[in-house]
Coordinates of C-alpha atoms in Angstrom, one line a residue:
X26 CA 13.5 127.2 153.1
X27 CA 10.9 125.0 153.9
X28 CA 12.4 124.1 157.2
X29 CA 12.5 127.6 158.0
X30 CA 15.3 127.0 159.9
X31 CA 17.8 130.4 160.0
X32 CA 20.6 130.9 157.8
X33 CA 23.5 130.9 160.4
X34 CA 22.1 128.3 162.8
X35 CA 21.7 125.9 159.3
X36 CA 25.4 126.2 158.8
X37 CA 26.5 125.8 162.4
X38 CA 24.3 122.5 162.5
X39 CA 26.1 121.0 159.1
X40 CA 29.2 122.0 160.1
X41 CA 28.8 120.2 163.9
X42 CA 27.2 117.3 161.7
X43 CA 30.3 117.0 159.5
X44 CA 32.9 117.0 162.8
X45 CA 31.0 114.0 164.1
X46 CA 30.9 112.3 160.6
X47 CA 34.8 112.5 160.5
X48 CA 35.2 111.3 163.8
X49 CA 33.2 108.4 162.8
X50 CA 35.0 108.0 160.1
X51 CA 38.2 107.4 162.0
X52 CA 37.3 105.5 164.4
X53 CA 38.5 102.3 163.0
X54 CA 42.1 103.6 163.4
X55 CA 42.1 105.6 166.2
X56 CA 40.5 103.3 169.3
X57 CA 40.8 105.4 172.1
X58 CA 37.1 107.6 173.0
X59 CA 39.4 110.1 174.7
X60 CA 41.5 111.2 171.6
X61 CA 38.2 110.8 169.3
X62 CA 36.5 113.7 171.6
X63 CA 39.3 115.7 171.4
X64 CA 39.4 115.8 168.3
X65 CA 36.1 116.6 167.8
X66 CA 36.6 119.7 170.3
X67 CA 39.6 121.5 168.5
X68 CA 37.3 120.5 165.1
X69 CA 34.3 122.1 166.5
X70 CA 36.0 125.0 168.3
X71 CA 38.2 126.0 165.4
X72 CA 38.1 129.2 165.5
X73 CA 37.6 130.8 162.3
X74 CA 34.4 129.2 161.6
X75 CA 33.1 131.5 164.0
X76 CA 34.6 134.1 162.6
X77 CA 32.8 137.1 160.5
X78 CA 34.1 135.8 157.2
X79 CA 32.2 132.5 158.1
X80 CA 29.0 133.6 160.2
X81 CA 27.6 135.6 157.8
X82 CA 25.1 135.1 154.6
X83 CA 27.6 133.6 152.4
X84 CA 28.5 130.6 150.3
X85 CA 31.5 130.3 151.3
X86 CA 30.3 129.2 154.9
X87 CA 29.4 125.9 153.6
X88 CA 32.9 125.0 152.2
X89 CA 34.6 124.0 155.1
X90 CA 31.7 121.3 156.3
X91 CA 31.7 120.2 152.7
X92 CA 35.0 119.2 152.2
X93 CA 35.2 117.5 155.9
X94 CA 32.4 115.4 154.9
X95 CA 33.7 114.3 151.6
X96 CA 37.1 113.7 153.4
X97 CA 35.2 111.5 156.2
X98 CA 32.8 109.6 153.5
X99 CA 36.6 108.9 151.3
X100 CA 37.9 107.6 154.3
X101 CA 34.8 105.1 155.2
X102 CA 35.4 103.6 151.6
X103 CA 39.0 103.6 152.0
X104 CA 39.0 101.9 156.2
X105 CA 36.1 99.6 154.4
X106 CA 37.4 98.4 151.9
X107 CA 39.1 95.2 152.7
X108 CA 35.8 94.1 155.0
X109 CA 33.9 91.7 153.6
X110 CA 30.6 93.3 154.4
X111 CA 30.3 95.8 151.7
X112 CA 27.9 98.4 153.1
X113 CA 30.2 100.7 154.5
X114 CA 32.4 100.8 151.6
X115 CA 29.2 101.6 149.3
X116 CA 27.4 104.3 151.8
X117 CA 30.6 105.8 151.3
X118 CA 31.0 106.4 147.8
X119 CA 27.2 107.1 147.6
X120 CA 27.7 109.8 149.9
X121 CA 30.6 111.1 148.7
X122 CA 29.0 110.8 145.2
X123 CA 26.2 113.2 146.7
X124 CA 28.8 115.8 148.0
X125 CA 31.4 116.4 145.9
X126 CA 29.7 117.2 142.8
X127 CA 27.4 120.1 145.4
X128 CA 30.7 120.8 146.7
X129 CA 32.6 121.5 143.5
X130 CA 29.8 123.3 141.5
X131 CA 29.3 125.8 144.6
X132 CA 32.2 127.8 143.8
X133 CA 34.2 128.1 140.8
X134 CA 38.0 127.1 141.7
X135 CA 36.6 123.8 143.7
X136 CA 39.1 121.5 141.1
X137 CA 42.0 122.4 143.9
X138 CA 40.0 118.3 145.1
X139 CA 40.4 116.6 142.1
X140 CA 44.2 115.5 143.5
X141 CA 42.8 114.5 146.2
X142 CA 39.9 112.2 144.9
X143 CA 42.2 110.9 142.3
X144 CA 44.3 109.8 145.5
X145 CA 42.2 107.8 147.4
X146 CA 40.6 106.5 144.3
X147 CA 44.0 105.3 143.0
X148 CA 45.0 103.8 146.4
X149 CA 41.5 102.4 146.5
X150 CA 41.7 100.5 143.4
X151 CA 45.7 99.2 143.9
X152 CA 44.0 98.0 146.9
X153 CA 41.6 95.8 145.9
X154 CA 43.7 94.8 142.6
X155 CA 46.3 93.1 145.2
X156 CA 43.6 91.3 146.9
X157 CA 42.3 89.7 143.6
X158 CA 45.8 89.1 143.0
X159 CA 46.4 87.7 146.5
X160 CA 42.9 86.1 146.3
X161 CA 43.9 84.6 142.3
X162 CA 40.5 84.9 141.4
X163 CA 37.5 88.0 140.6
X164 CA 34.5 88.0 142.8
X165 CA 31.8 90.1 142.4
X166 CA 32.4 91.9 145.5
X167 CA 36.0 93.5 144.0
X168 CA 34.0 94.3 140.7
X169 CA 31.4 96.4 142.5
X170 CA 34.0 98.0 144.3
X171 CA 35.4 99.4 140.9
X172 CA 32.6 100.6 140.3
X173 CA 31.7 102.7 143.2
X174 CA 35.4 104.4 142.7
X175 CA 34.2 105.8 139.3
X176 CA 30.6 107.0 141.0
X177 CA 31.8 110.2 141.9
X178 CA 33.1 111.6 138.7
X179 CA 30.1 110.1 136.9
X180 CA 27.3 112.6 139.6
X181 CA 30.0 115.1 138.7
X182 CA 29.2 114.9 134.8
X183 CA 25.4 114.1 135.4
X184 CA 25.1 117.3 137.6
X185 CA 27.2 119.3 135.0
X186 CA 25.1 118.1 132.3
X187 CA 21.9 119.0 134.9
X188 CA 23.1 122.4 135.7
X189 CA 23.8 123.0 132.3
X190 CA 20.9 122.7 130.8
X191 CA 19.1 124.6 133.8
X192 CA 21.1 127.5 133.0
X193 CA 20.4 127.2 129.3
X194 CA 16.5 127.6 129.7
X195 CA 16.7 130.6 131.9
X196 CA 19.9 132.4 130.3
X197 CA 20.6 130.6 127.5
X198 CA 23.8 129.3 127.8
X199 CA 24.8 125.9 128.8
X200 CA 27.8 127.8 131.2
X201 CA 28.1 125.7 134.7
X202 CA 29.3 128.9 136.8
X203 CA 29.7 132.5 136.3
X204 CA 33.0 132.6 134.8
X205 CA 31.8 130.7 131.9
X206 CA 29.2 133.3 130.8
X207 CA 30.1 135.7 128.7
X208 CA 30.3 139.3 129.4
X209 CA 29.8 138.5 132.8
X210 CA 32.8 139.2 134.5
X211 CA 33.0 142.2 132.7
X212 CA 29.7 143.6 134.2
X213 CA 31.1 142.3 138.2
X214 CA 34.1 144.3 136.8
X215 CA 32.5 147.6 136.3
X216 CA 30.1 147.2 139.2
X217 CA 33.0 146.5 141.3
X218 CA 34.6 149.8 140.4
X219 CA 31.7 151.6 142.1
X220 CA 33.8 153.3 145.0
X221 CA 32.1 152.0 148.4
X222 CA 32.3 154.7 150.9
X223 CA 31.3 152.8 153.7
X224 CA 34.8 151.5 155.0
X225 CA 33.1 149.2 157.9
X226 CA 31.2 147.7 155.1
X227 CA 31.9 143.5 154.6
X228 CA 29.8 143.5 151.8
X229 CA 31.5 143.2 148.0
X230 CA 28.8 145.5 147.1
X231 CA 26.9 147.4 149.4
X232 CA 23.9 148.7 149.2
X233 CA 25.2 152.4 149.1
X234 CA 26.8 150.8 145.7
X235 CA 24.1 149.3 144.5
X236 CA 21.9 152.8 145.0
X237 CA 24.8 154.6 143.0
X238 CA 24.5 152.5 140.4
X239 CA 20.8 152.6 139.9
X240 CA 21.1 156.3 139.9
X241 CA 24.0 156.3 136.9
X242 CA 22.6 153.0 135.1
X243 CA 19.6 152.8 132.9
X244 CA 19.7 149.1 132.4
X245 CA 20.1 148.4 135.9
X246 CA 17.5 150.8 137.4
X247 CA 14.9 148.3 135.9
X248 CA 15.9 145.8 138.2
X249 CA 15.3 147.7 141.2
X250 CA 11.8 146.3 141.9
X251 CA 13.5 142.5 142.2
X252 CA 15.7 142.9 144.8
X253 CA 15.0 141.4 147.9
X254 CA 15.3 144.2 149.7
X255 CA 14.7 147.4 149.0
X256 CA 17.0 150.1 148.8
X257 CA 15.9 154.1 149.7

């Protein structure tokens, strides 16, 4: 917000940014430039991010550039991981480190990933438990390595544990998203019921719904004067 930098044009940007970061992150398998910008074009040019479901006001805009940057910063660690420089393998854990717990806390049925970080984690470590096999000895090197595989899941906890008690100050519950508070999906239930007359409407609940129910609702009536827009 600081930034000031619009809505749509933020998501456009990340989602350009993550395109290039995947591309980069191939690169060590696939050698040719030619096939590298090509598939940044079809990545860029897919169609449904430009779609209305995806440029619009919405959280779910973010997903797709999320999950192609914690796909490209996996495969870093994973084309990395045999070099005997380290830093690429460790800028990508910490990155992915970063993004997956922001990525799986954004919506509630994110754990559809967790097969896939426990995939490249697995092959990961196999990995580098053959080459102190092959090697017959531990260096520290294949030790931090470990390590880094188990980063991600530890942000995870530390950001549930975060979030949690965020949540518990100003609602008083420890609940990490929506569908763990109770009575809430009861109230999105009711309000949901609301018949929306406008058919062209892409909103869940518009804001003809949302004057009906301040007409028919005491409780919600009193928080009319919060909204961030105001409704005639």
């Amino acid at each position: 917000s600081n930034l000031k930098l619009p809505y749509i044009f933020s998501v456009t940007f990340i989602y350009t940014a993550a395109c290039l970061l995947f591309v980069y992150s191939v690169k060590d398998i696939i050698k040719n430039k030619l096939e590298l910008f090509l598939i940044f074009l079809l990545m860029i040019f897919n169609p449904i991010m430009y779609s209305i479901d995806f440029q619009r006001v919405y959280r779910n805009s973010l997903t797709p550039s999320l999950v192609i940057i914690l796909i490209s910063f996996y495969n870093i660690a994973l084309l990395s991981k045999n070099d005997k420089k380290t830093y690429k393998y460790i800028f990508g854990f910490v990155g992915a480190s970063l993004i997956f717990p922001f990525f799986y806390y954004i919506r509630e049925d994110s754990i559809w990933i967790v097969p896939f970080i426990y995939f490249y984690s697995i092959i990961i470590v196999i990995s580098i438990l053959k080459e102190i096999i092959k090697s017959k000895k531990i260096e520290i090197k294949n030790i931090i390595k470990i390590i880094f595989v188990f980063i991600p899941i530890l942000t995870l906890l530390l950001f549930k544990t975060v979030i949690g008690n965020i949540n518990y100050k100003y609602y008083g519950s420890n609940a990490i998203n929506m569908n763990d508070f109770e009575g809430l999906q009861e109230a999105l239930y009711s309000i949901n019921m609301v018949k929306n007359e406008d058919i062209n409407s892409i909103e869940t609940v518009s804001r003809k719904t949302i004057r009906e129910i301040y007409n028919f609702s005491l409780f919600f009536s009193h928080f009319k004067k919060f909204l961030c827009f105001r409704i005639p």
